[in-house]
Amino acid sequence: MRVALMVTCLGDTLFPEVGKAVVRLLSRLGVEVDFPEGQTCCGQPMVNSGYLDEAVPAVRAFAAAFEGYDAVVAPSGSCAGCARHQHGLVARRADDPALAEAVATLGSRTYELSEFLVDVLGVTDVGASFPHSVTYHPTCHSLRMLGVGDRPLSLLREVRGIDLRELPGEAECCGFGGTFAVKNADTSVAMGADKARHVRETGAEVLVAGDSSCLMHIGGLLRRQRGGVRTMHLAEVLAATEGASPGASPEPDRLPA
Amino acid sequence: MTGATFVGMPAFPEAARAALADSQLRHNLAHATGTIRGKRARVVGELDDWEELRTRAAGVKDAALADLETHLLTLEERLTAAGATVHWARDAAEASAVVAQVARAHEVDEVVKVKSMATVEIGLNEALAAEGIAAWETDLAELIVQLGDDLPSHILVPAIHRNRAEIRQIFVDKMAAAGRPAPDDLTEVPSELANAARLHLREKFLRAKVGVSGANFAVAETGTLVVVESEGNGRMCLTLPEVLVSVVGIEKVVPTWAELDTFLQVLPRSSTGERMNPYTSTWSGVTPGDGPQEVHVVLVDNGRTRALADEVGRQALRCIRCSACLNVCPVYERTGGHAYGSVYPGPIGAILNPLLKGVGVDEQVDSLPYASSLCGACYEVCPVKIDIPSVLVDLRAQVVDAHRGGRPSVEAAAMKGAGQTFASSRRLGLAQRLTGLGTGLARRLGLAPAWSSARDLPTAPPESFRAWWRRTDGGRS
């Protein structure tokens, strides 16, 4: 099986530790993962803002980069969801039947990380160790666009030493929403503030989610509030092993310059 | 009491900012939507065949809409045969004019109203007021809104933004000018407030010669209109006056009587969180010696054929106005309904208003498809399976396309730049080396302040993932 990592533009540019964690995790599970360097962005920022023409180059780059792979794994419910459910829109807009066919094939082979682990590899115990208190936020696109259900939690439950705490109102949106976060910044912040409050109420040290974008938003609020809660991507927790201290990763706590 | 209007409302972000600053409003909304959400979840959870019911309901509506003309003509024929007079109205003005003309013909200066979204949509009360005719709302929440010279903020619970203390004050201050005053010793106890409304309204029910209603459904094969309600005020308005005028959107048509069954199951569970609503009234034209002896039905387009022509958006016409999408929406819960500037607020309003009115003309309407984080909770609860997130995204593209060709906005220029950057990994890599792409893009868009007012921005790491991959051969060296 040829497996490609779709690192996402956000992960590539701002959160490279997440991609590295996926590589470590998958290689530990015996999966050799490629990083097709032609990849750029799934195009979702443009699609969800209404700029379909502007999304065409990104979708073409996606189709070219991942052609021929059996599985494309993304540490993002949102970007995997875009590949699966929105690339067809963009191909139709480009009036390009070949592109439409290519993205339909690729869409069916694109997996969010927890889907790939549970459905394709058939594992829930990935041999991780993370002796910290954790609360998990199910991101909207993983939950409602992809329907990952409790796959992420089933993976987290098997992590050694983890103290998993239920997040009140967990299924409610954090308010990120892509450009919504800035076009409707006041509403976005009001939603995020409630999410951050629920996170603090759990008393957990770490907030975990499967999308770096949502973590950037909630984490930005938590840091501004000096809430003392770190944010980590699901991949980083699952990649953590005994002896390897994931907290040493500077990224989740990186403070603005 | 007809001064309040949605006309001239600011675009959503601005209206939302004002609403978010009202902590009483946010408290009222969070409490009310949370309560209804819980009730809905319980009664929906009882049904094993909920998903099949949703699919069936969506299918019936789609089939009806696909052959709308035939069903509407059948409806007209059956209604006429049963003694009703059918009027066709292209827009709000035509529809209101029909109602006013009926009222004038009977020389009345007041009508009593069943809660109806269509009549608020067409601005009927204002149109009648201009002719010197008072239109009295008889639904409790609509009465609160009307007496308070306020605007509805929810489809099912128009006064959801008010709490009991505010309602008491409105009754004490405003009931006397509209009829029977509130009792002197009125308290905030809900049963007392309801009783004050009951006494106030009863006078109007018994006096009014003309009743005005909408309809939840219009069954074509039997020529039957259906009103579903909880308070019994609808039953009063539909049976006591001599004359009844019903304003019905053309998308309300259901082909057969048997198909009504599905909707009478999904609507109350989705709407009030009840297994069955207390009052379901059905009528077909005139029954001699029983109920209104003159019955008019106004079939209203007012943008519906425009929506029907929209390949992606036409599914919005399946809507049965249950308001489950409002109650579950995290945006609505925080901003309330007024921020949407329409009688149709929340997720359904964010798509229905642009579909009915068209995009590219009005800034307020164009702002609505963006009033969502695309979280998808609305689609999950919709009893007729309207894929609201997909329609929102499609409408956003329509808004952007409507503004292409002119001088590009800062956002359009930035999106074009992003599109070019993402065309190749070489360009993306260059952009990453020159600046942290995300923060750089945020700055170019002028968005950094909007982000940073309450949230810290992440800083770009020293090395992108692709640079790391190349330098370490994918972590192998």
XYZ file of C-alpha atoms in Angstrom:
734
model
C 0.000 0.000 0.000
C 1.388 3.379 -1.045
C 0.494 5.906 1.621
C 0.898 9.655 1.247
C 0.825 12.297 3.932
C -1.342 15.301 3.164
C 0.230 17.625 5.675
C -2.161 20.576 4.962
C -0.969 24.108 4.233
C -1.497 25.130 7.839
C 0.405 22.141 9.181
C 3.195 22.628 6.666
C 3.615 26.313 7.403
C 2.698 26.856 11.046
C 2.486 23.479 12.781
C 5.197 21.212 11.299
C 5.416 19.171 14.511
C 1.994 17.684 13.707
C 3.184 16.324 10.363
C 6.358 14.983 11.984
C 4.226 13.260 14.608
C 2.165 11.551 11.886
C 5.348 10.333 10.212
C 6.701 8.974 13.533
C 3.385 7.370 14.454
C 2.833 5.671 11.099
C 6.397 4.411 10.807
C 6.089 2.945 14.316
C 3.019 1.096 13.031
C 5.018 -0.171 10.064
C 3.629 2.191 7.443
C 6.138 3.857 5.165
C 4.636 7.259 4.429
C 5.568 9.493 1.510
C 5.358 13.243 1.398
C 4.592 14.157 -2.224
C 6.287 17.520 -2.435
C 3.960 18.843 -5.115
C 1.155 19.251 -2.581
C 0.078 22.722 -1.482
C -3.397 23.238 0.002
C -6.748 21.465 -0.314
C -8.336 24.723 -1.460
C -10.857 24.942 1.348
C -10.005 28.527 2.388
C -10.977 29.675 -1.088
C -13.968 27.332 -1.555
C -15.558 28.201 1.769
C -15.105 31.905 1.141
C -16.838 31.649 -2.218
C -13.766 31.909 -4.439
C -14.175 28.825 -6.582
C -12.008 29.958 -9.516
C -9.210 30.736 -7.085
C -9.433 27.211 -5.650
C -8.842 25.516 -9.007
C -5.008 25.731 -8.982
C -4.838 24.211 -5.488
C -7.123 21.331 -6.453
C -5.092 20.686 -9.621
C -1.940 20.604 -7.495
C -3.643 18.166 -5.107
C -4.707 15.840 -7.928
C -1.232 15.868 -9.475
C 0.622 15.386 -6.180
C -1.411 12.445 -4.887
C -2.099 10.608 -8.147
C -1.431 6.895 -7.825
C -1.413 6.630 -4.026
C -3.620 4.017 -2.378
C -4.270 6.174 0.651
C -3.880 9.860 1.473
C -3.743 10.595 5.206
C -4.443 14.055 6.597
C -4.116 15.161 10.216
C -7.246 17.249 9.670
C -10.926 16.422 9.470
C -11.554 19.673 7.695
C -9.005 19.235 4.893
C -9.866 15.562 4.431
C -13.526 16.604 4.286
C -12.741 19.198 1.634
C -10.921 16.611 -0.478
C -13.777 14.167 -0.122
C -16.763 16.488 -0.443
C -15.735 19.751 -2.088
C -13.133 18.991 -4.750
C -15.893 17.830 -7.079
C -17.443 21.317 -6.912
C -14.166 22.901 -7.915
C -13.593 20.449 -10.769
C -17.086 21.169 -12.097
C -16.366 24.875 -11.856
C -13.189 24.310 -13.892
C -15.330 22.382 -16.381
C -12.661 19.697 -16.404
C -14.052 16.125 -16.501
C -10.595 14.591 -16.153
C -9.979 16.586 -12.975
C -13.447 15.625 -11.713
C -12.653 11.952 -12.206
C -9.243 12.298 -10.566
C -10.585 14.039 -7.462
C -13.488 11.597 -7.159
C -10.997 8.720 -7.032
C -8.664 10.554 -4.669
C -11.515 11.728 -2.452
C -12.517 8.136 -1.770
C -8.913 7.339 -0.810
C -8.430 10.331 1.492
C -8.620 9.643 5.208
C -8.542 11.740 8.325
C -5.877 10.332 10.656
C -8.214 8.521 13.078
C -10.130 6.969 10.165
C -6.905 5.701 8.633
C -5.723 4.196 11.908
C -9.008 2.554 12.881
C -10.533 1.660 9.504
C -7.532 1.011 7.275
C -4.883 -0.203 9.724
C -7.444 -1.685 12.098
C -5.732 -0.504 15.287
C -6.920 1.420 18.307
C -3.899 0.727 20.524
C -1.064 2.511 18.767
C 1.400 1.909 21.604
C 1.351 5.480 22.829
C 2.101 6.700 26.320
C 1.023 10.092 27.565
C 0.726 10.406 31.345
C -1.259 13.654 31.413
C -4.819 14.827 31.889
C -6.444 15.425 28.524
C -9.770 16.637 27.216
C -10.788 16.031 23.622
C -12.704 18.424 21.357
C -14.321 16.684 18.367
C -13.997 19.157 15.500
C -17.132 19.822 13.460
C -15.864 18.633 10.108
C -14.448 15.416 11.520
C -17.665 14.800 13.431
C -20.335 15.955 11.001
C -18.752 16.124 7.535
C -16.716 12.915 7.794
C -18.593 11.137 10.570
C -15.501 9.876 12.404
C -17.699 9.155 15.406
C -15.781 7.947 18.436
C -12.702 6.774 16.517
C -10.436 9.474 18.006
C -11.651 8.682 21.522
C -11.214 4.964 20.994
C -7.591 5.702 20.086
C -7.063 8.022 23.050
C -8.567 5.529 25.512
C -5.780 3.076 24.687
C -2.988 5.556 25.422
C -0.930 4.505 28.486
C -1.239 6.753 31.492
C -3.738 9.137 29.955
C -6.345 10.769 32.177
C -9.155 11.442 29.704
C -11.735 13.962 30.834
C -15.103 14.601 29.237
C -15.500 18.047 27.698
C -18.887 19.665 28.471
C -20.743 20.596 25.269
C -18.055 18.801 23.314
C -19.941 18.614 20.010
C -20.525 22.352 19.835
C -18.450 24.310 17.328
C -15.443 26.210 18.693
C -16.173 29.126 16.378
C -13.117 28.945 14.133
C -14.884 28.362 10.818
C -12.046 29.440 8.497
C -12.509 33.006 7.303
C -15.533 33.163 9.638
C -12.951 33.693 12.404
C -12.110 37.089 10.955
C -15.182 38.024 8.903
C -17.360 37.502 11.969
C -14.626 37.857 14.559
C -16.921 38.918 17.414
C -19.210 35.913 17.057
C -16.249 33.603 16.514
C -14.595 34.826 19.712
C -17.862 34.530 21.671
C -18.161 30.892 20.602
C -14.494 30.210 21.277
C -14.644 31.834 24.694
C -17.389 29.423 25.755
C -15.374 26.497 24.378
C -12.263 27.689 26.243
C -14.304 28.019 29.434
C -15.539 24.431 29.093
C -11.964 23.286 28.497
C -10.747 25.019 31.663
C -13.666 23.525 33.618
C -12.330 20.039 32.953
C -9.109 20.906 34.755
C -7.181 19.046 32.048
C -3.583 20.006 31.289
C -3.976 19.458 27.573
C -6.697 20.125 25.013
C -6.525 17.657 22.129
C -8.265 17.862 18.746
C -7.801 16.527 15.254
C -7.591 19.893 13.500
C -4.759 22.367 13.993
C -6.990 25.199 12.777
C -9.494 24.795 15.615
C -6.633 24.339 18.086
C -5.035 27.553 16.831
C -8.291 29.379 17.570
C -9.090 27.842 20.967
C -5.397 27.838 21.900
C -5.107 31.504 20.956
C -7.923 32.296 23.364
C -6.561 30.066 26.119
C -3.116 31.644 25.849
C -4.529 35.161 25.853
C -6.443 34.225 29.005
C -3.271 32.682 30.489
C -5.468 29.651 31.041
C -2.546 27.305 31.621
C -3.960 24.698 29.230
C -1.760 23.448 26.394
C -3.133 22.443 23.014
C -1.865 19.378 21.165
C -2.924 17.664 18.000
C -4.273 14.118 18.275
C -1.278 12.951 16.198
C 1.176 14.342 18.736
C -0.461 12.500 21.618
C -0.672 9.253 19.648
C 2.974 9.604 18.579
C 4.146 10.041 22.173
C 5.892 7.069 23.756
C 7.414 6.290 27.109
C 10.651 8.193 27.456
C 9.937 10.532 24.590
C 8.549 13.598 26.266
C 6.020 15.135 23.920
C 5.682 18.167 26.136
C 9.215 19.003 25.115
C 7.890 19.941 21.721
C 8.061 23.701 21.776
C 5.214 24.125 19.379
C 1.988 23.731 21.315
C 3.075 26.295 23.834
C 4.898 28.588 21.506
C 4.193 32.105 22.546
C 3.918 34.877 20.009
C 7.082 36.798 19.318
C -47.299 49.434 17.083
C -46.055 48.992 13.550
C -42.899 51.056 13.740
C -40.441 48.191 14.078
C -39.071 46.957 10.775
C -36.250 44.826 9.430
C -35.747 47.286 6.561
C -32.367 49.007 6.677
C -30.767 46.575 9.111
C -26.956 46.579 9.057
C -24.948 43.662 7.677
C -24.649 40.623 9.934
C -21.211 41.213 11.513
C -22.206 44.685 12.681
C -25.658 43.643 13.919
C -24.116 40.631 15.660
C -21.589 42.824 17.485
C -24.389 44.854 19.027
C -26.319 41.728 20.020
C -23.243 40.052 21.537
C -22.767 43.022 23.840
C -26.227 42.409 25.381
C -25.521 39.951 28.180
C -29.206 39.682 29.172
C -30.046 38.660 25.592
C -27.291 36.065 25.517
C -28.464 34.633 28.806
C -32.110 34.470 27.636
C -31.112 32.798 24.360
C -28.704 30.277 25.819
C -31.321 29.204 28.348
C -34.208 29.000 25.868
C -32.378 27.310 22.988
C -30.710 24.891 25.391
C -34.095 23.861 26.794
C -35.723 23.302 23.380
C -32.609 21.489 22.094
C -32.840 19.045 24.959
C -36.559 18.422 24.464
C -36.094 17.831 20.751
C -33.219 15.440 21.281
C -35.289 13.376 23.730
C -38.370 12.959 21.517
C -36.366 12.394 18.341
C -34.310 9.793 20.164
C -37.475 7.824 20.894
C -38.027 6.991 17.228
C -36.183 4.134 15.581
C -37.229 5.306 12.143
C -36.245 8.971 12.479
C -33.797 8.818 9.581
C -36.380 7.161 7.337
C -38.928 9.821 8.300
C -36.443 12.562 7.374
C -35.704 10.924 4.049
C -39.381 10.456 3.306
C -40.239 14.047 4.275
C -37.471 15.400 2.039
C -38.597 13.142 -0.801
C -42.231 14.255 -0.623
C -41.210 17.908 -0.682
C -38.774 17.397 -3.558
C -41.392 15.591 -5.606
C -43.930 18.330 -4.899
C -41.448 21.056 -5.885
C -40.423 19.213 -9.043
C -44.004 19.411 -10.297
C -45.126 22.493 -8.433
C -47.318 23.961 -11.154
C -49.467 20.851 -11.455
C -49.960 20.573 -7.701
C -50.780 24.246 -7.318
C -53.382 24.101 -10.078
C -54.926 21.033 -8.454
C -54.950 22.876 -5.136
C -56.657 25.863 -6.737
C -59.246 23.674 -8.424
C -60.120 21.750 -5.239
C -60.222 24.857 -3.075
C -62.468 26.624 -5.556
C -64.749 23.612 -5.778
C -65.037 23.670 -1.985
C -66.179 27.271 -2.021
C -62.932 29.141 -1.383
C -61.656 32.007 -3.494
C -58.055 31.546 -4.648
C -55.823 34.564 -5.343
C -52.333 34.491 -6.832
C -49.753 37.000 -5.635
C -46.383 37.520 -7.279
C -44.924 39.542 -4.441
C -45.483 41.002 -0.988
C -47.378 44.037 -2.214
C -49.842 41.993 -4.254
C -50.444 39.582 -1.394
C -51.023 42.334 1.161
C -53.339 44.137 -1.249
C -55.590 41.065 -1.470
C -55.949 40.872 2.311
C -56.576 44.610 2.574
C -59.196 44.431 -0.148
C -61.067 41.638 1.658
C -60.968 43.613 4.904
C -62.187 46.770 3.154
C -65.020 44.863 1.475
C -66.287 43.931 4.934
C -65.679 47.452 6.275
C -63.659 46.239 9.256
C -60.938 48.187 11.044
C -59.360 45.134 12.653
C -58.458 41.519 11.908
C -57.226 38.739 14.217
C -54.195 36.749 13.154
C -52.919 33.233 13.583
C -49.138 33.145 13.906
C -47.857 33.124 10.357
C -44.365 33.532 8.936
C -45.647 34.373 5.452
C -47.650 37.367 6.687
C -44.626 38.756 8.534
C -42.496 38.123 5.449
C -44.845 40.201 3.285
C -45.175 42.969 5.889
C -48.937 42.475 6.109
C -49.476 44.216 9.443
C -47.734 47.355 8.193
C -49.680 47.279 4.923
C -52.992 46.925 6.773
C -52.038 49.655 9.242
C -51.486 51.987 6.296
C -55.145 51.390 5.405
C -56.309 52.028 8.943
C -56.814 48.349 9.743
C -55.357 46.941 12.967
C -53.969 43.386 12.649
C -53.964 41.773 16.103
C -51.484 39.001 16.718
C -53.024 36.286 18.891
C -50.099 33.903 19.395
C -48.698 34.669 22.846
C -45.158 35.327 21.692
C -46.318 37.326 18.664
C -48.509 39.370 21.016
C -45.477 40.106 23.193
C -43.508 41.179 20.123
C -46.383 43.304 18.810
C -47.151 45.030 22.116
C -43.464 45.689 22.664
C -43.168 47.313 19.211
C -40.456 44.748 18.684
C -39.395 42.354 15.931
C -39.627 38.552 16.004
C -36.276 36.882 16.646
C -37.178 33.218 16.250
C -39.431 31.259 13.898
C -41.254 29.281 16.567
C -40.722 31.494 19.612
C -40.698 35.047 18.249
C -40.126 36.549 21.721
C -37.367 34.132 22.691
C -35.119 37.111 23.410
C -37.428 38.253 26.209
C -37.584 36.936 29.753
C -40.635 36.900 32.007
C -39.769 40.163 33.769
C -39.529 41.963 30.446
C -42.819 40.389 29.315
C -44.620 41.529 32.454
C -43.401 45.069 31.887
C -44.586 45.048 28.254
C -48.050 43.824 29.312
C -48.347 46.413 32.062
C -47.187 49.261 29.819
C -48.834 48.398 26.520
C -51.951 46.228 26.873
C -54.295 49.064 27.792
C -53.682 50.946 24.542
C -54.484 47.788 22.547
C -57.612 46.664 24.404
C -58.213 45.079 27.776
C -55.458 46.237 30.168
C -53.262 43.924 32.191
C -54.428 43.248 35.758
C -53.029 45.741 38.290
C -51.441 43.008 40.387
C -49.793 41.155 37.490
C -46.641 39.310 38.544
C -43.925 37.477 36.606
C -45.470 34.041 37.202
C -45.856 32.449 33.746
C -49.423 31.239 34.372
C -50.470 34.787 35.365
C -48.840 36.247 32.281
C -50.617 33.672 30.118
C -53.925 34.439 31.783
C -53.524 38.168 31.214
C -52.892 37.441 27.533
C -55.886 35.082 27.400
C -58.272 37.726 28.763
C -56.819 40.397 26.521
C -57.110 38.220 23.416
C -60.527 36.730 24.114
C -62.166 40.106 23.528
C -60.564 40.272 20.128
C -61.450 36.701 19.137
C -65.115 37.297 19.941
C -65.280 40.671 18.210
C -63.307 40.235 15.011
C -65.169 39.590 11.774
C -62.074 38.758 9.726
C -59.391 36.253 10.566
C -56.004 36.025 8.847
C -53.804 32.943 8.849
C -50.955 31.281 7.077
C -50.741 27.535 6.593
C -48.178 24.938 7.517
C -49.281 22.723 4.664
C -51.629 22.893 1.686
C -52.811 19.486 0.504
C -53.422 19.616 -3.247
C -55.607 16.539 -3.824
C -58.141 17.524 -1.154
C -57.778 21.314 -1.249
C -57.046 21.337 2.460
C -55.105 23.903 4.439
C -53.445 22.823 7.673
C -52.377 24.883 10.682
C -50.356 23.267 13.438
C -50.190 25.122 16.751
C -49.951 24.858 20.508
C -52.103 27.522 22.101
C -55.567 27.195 20.569
C -55.489 30.800 19.417
C -55.209 29.479 15.885
C -58.333 27.358 16.269
C -60.185 30.465 17.519
C -59.077 32.593 14.563
C -59.845 29.838 12.066
C -63.357 29.126 13.325
C -64.892 32.214 14.987
C -64.674 35.005 12.358
C -67.116 35.170 9.455
C -64.322 35.668 6.957
C -60.967 33.901 6.750
C -58.011 34.896 4.576
C -55.043 32.529 4.446
C -51.705 33.673 3.049
C -49.790 30.636 1.832
C -46.351 30.391 0.246
C -46.496 28.292 -2.907
C -43.880 25.883 -1.520
C -46.300 24.732 1.199
C -48.043 22.348 -1.138
C -48.106 18.645 -0.280
C -49.544 16.495 -3.114
C -51.676 14.023 -1.133
C -53.474 13.738 2.183
C -51.589 10.536 3.002
C -48.244 12.303 2.674
C -49.211 14.756 5.396
C -48.679 11.952 7.872
C -44.879 12.180 7.728
C -44.863 15.925 8.349
C -47.227 15.742 11.302
C -44.683 13.390 12.867
C -41.481 15.291 12.141
C -42.720 18.860 12.672
C -43.743 18.838 16.360
C -40.764 16.737 17.401
C -38.371 19.068 15.599
C -40.135 22.236 16.571
C -41.499 22.260 20.116
C -39.963 18.954 21.119
C -43.410 17.377 21.490
C -44.559 14.034 20.130
C -47.681 15.719 18.841
C -48.766 19.321 18.838
C -51.897 20.220 20.845
C -53.946 21.688 17.956
C -54.026 20.624 14.324
C -56.665 22.477 12.312
C -57.563 21.466 8.780
C -60.164 23.074 6.527
C -61.219 22.796 2.941
C -63.112 25.801 1.676
C -66.492 26.704 3.205
C -68.743 24.461 5.287
C -72.277 25.935 5.348
C -73.334 26.972 8.834
C -70.001 26.036 10.386
C -66.979 28.311 10.638
C -66.080 31.141 8.256
C -68.591 31.492 5.444
C -66.200 33.373 3.197
C -62.779 31.826 2.685
C -59.901 33.303 0.692
C -56.540 31.720 -0.052
C -53.665 33.872 -1.272
C -50.936 31.818 -2.938
C -47.715 33.830 -2.682
C -44.540 33.589 -4.734
C -42.446 36.499 -3.368
C -39.125 35.022 -4.499
C -39.982 31.347 -4.262
C -39.767 30.721 -8.002
C -36.378 32.446 -7.936
C -35.261 30.033 -5.208
C -36.740 27.118 -7.133
C -34.556 27.998 -10.116
C -31.424 27.667 -7.965
C -30.113 24.167 -8.527
C -28.342 23.867 -5.168
C -30.513 26.216 -3.138
C -33.961 24.945 -4.119
C -33.838 22.378 -1.317
C -34.413 25.304 1.073
C -38.029 25.316 -0.151
C -38.505 21.997 1.650
C -38.355 23.962 4.913
C -41.331 23.418 7.220
C -40.309 26.268 9.569
C -39.664 24.019 12.558
C -36.686 26.100 13.776
C -34.625 23.113 14.921
C -31.685 24.628 13.003
C -31.972 27.854 14.987
C -32.017 26.093 18.328
C -28.926 24.064 17.558
C -26.941 26.838 15.862
C -24.015 28.168 17.921
C -24.072 31.430 15.970
C -27.804 31.989 16.486
C -27.497 31.098 20.157
C -25.079 33.969 20.646
C -26.396 36.653 18.310
C -30.139 36.014 18.443
C -32.466 36.443 15.502
C -32.526 40.193 14.965
C -28.940 40.191 13.695
C -30.135 38.332 10.583
C -32.380 41.268 9.657
C -35.302 39.088 8.627
C -38.299 37.183 9.920
C -36.290 34.109 8.878
C -33.222 34.091 11.123
C -30.636 31.457 11.932
C -29.177 28.937 9.498
C -32.327 28.632 7.381
C -32.565 32.424 7.221
C -28.936 32.646 6.142
C -29.858 30.698 3.000
C -33.556 31.472 2.520
C -33.222 35.265 2.466
C -30.532 35.337 -0.242
C -32.434 32.703 -2.217
C -35.720 34.637 -2.057
C -34.196 38.067 -2.608
C -31.193 37.306 -4.822
C -27.549 38.177 -4.152
C -25.296 40.982 -5.336
C -27.813 43.747 -4.659
C -27.958 44.311 -0.919
C -24.974 44.193 1.416
C -27.083 42.922 4.309
C -28.430 39.994 2.287
C -24.955 39.224 0.909
C -23.559 39.058 4.456
C -25.936 36.276 5.503
C -24.276 33.275 3.798
C -21.135 34.167 5.761
C -22.972 34.197 9.112
C -21.971 30.597 9.785
C -18.926 28.645 10.874
C -20.152 25.775 8.638
C -20.247 23.487 11.666
C -23.049 21.416 10.144
C -25.208 21.071 13.270
C -28.179 22.513 11.338
C -28.033 19.848 8.635
C -27.853 17.144 11.269
C -31.170 18.153 12.876
C -33.120 19.298 9.812
C -36.252 17.098 9.509
C -36.336 17.629 5.737
C -32.582 17.157 5.286
C -31.719 20.571 3.922
C -27.940 20.535 3.468
C -27.594 24.076 4.768
C -23.752 24.118 4.838
C -23.560 23.179 1.146
C -26.132 25.805 0.215
C -24.218 28.394 2.272
C -20.998 27.604 0.409
C -22.788 27.759 -2.941
C -24.366 31.113 -2.041
C -20.975 32.467 -0.996
C -19.718 31.631 -4.472
C -22.740 33.420 -5.929
C -22.009 36.491 -3.805
C -18.355 36.509 -4.916
C -19.308 35.945 -8.558
C -21.843 38.777 -8.427
C -19.018 41.147 -7.517
C -16.480 39.924 -10.073
C -15.507 42.334 -12.826
C -15.412 45.474 -10.738
C -12.442 46.727 -8.757
C -11.353 43.762 -6.623
C -11.739 44.101 -2.887
C -8.784 43.516 -0.557
C -10.240 40.079 0.152
C -10.649 39.219 -3.538
C -7.074 40.297 -4.269
C -5.771 38.227 -1.360
C -7.749 35.173 -2.449
C -6.366 35.543 -5.950
C -2.874 35.765 -4.471
C -3.509 32.687 -2.334
C -4.824 30.824 -5.362
C -1.627 31.616 -7.282
C 0.563 30.671 -4.331
C -1.169 27.308 -3.999
C -0.832 26.619 -7.722
C 2.596 25.100 -7.170
C 4.646 23.857 -4.277
C 7.585 25.915 -5.544
C 5.591 29.119 -5.044
C 4.291 27.929 -1.690
C 7.798 27.070 -0.533
C 9.012 30.513 -1.593
C 6.147 32.192 0.281
C 6.970 30.139 3.378
C 10.594 31.213 3.251
C 9.711 34.865 2.797
C 7.125 35.003 5.528
C 5.044 32.776 7.707
C 2.316 32.148 5.158
C -0.631 32.163 7.514
C 0.368 35.221 9.463
C 1.629 36.879 6.285
C -1.689 36.254 4.570
C -3.566 37.488 7.621
C -1.560 40.696 7.486
C -2.128 41.155 3.763
C -5.836 40.708 4.265
C -5.744 43.262 7.042
C -7.164 40.532 9.250
C -4.518 40.380 11.937
C -6.321 42.919 14.154
C -9.615 41.029 13.843
C -7.862 37.829 14.887
C -5.680 39.309 17.574
C -8.246 41.344 19.475
C -8.929 38.339 21.697
C -6.660 35.567 20.386
C -2.901 35.174 20.265
C -1.555 34.529 16.783
C 0.825 31.612 16.424
C 4.287 32.530 15.222
C 5.801 30.856 12.212
C 8.188 28.033 13.179
C 11.840 28.285 12.099
C 11.320 25.569 9.496
C 8.294 24.455 7.476
C 7.365 20.791 7.321
C 8.476 20.524 3.683
C 11.847 22.087 4.494
C 12.271 19.617 7.370
C 11.281 16.685 5.134
C 13.817 17.685 2.506
C 16.591 18.389 5.023
C 16.136 15.109 6.937
C 14.921 12.881 4.087
C 11.599 12.417 5.805
C 13.160 12.067 9.251
C 15.449 9.246 8.130
C 18.647 11.255 8.450
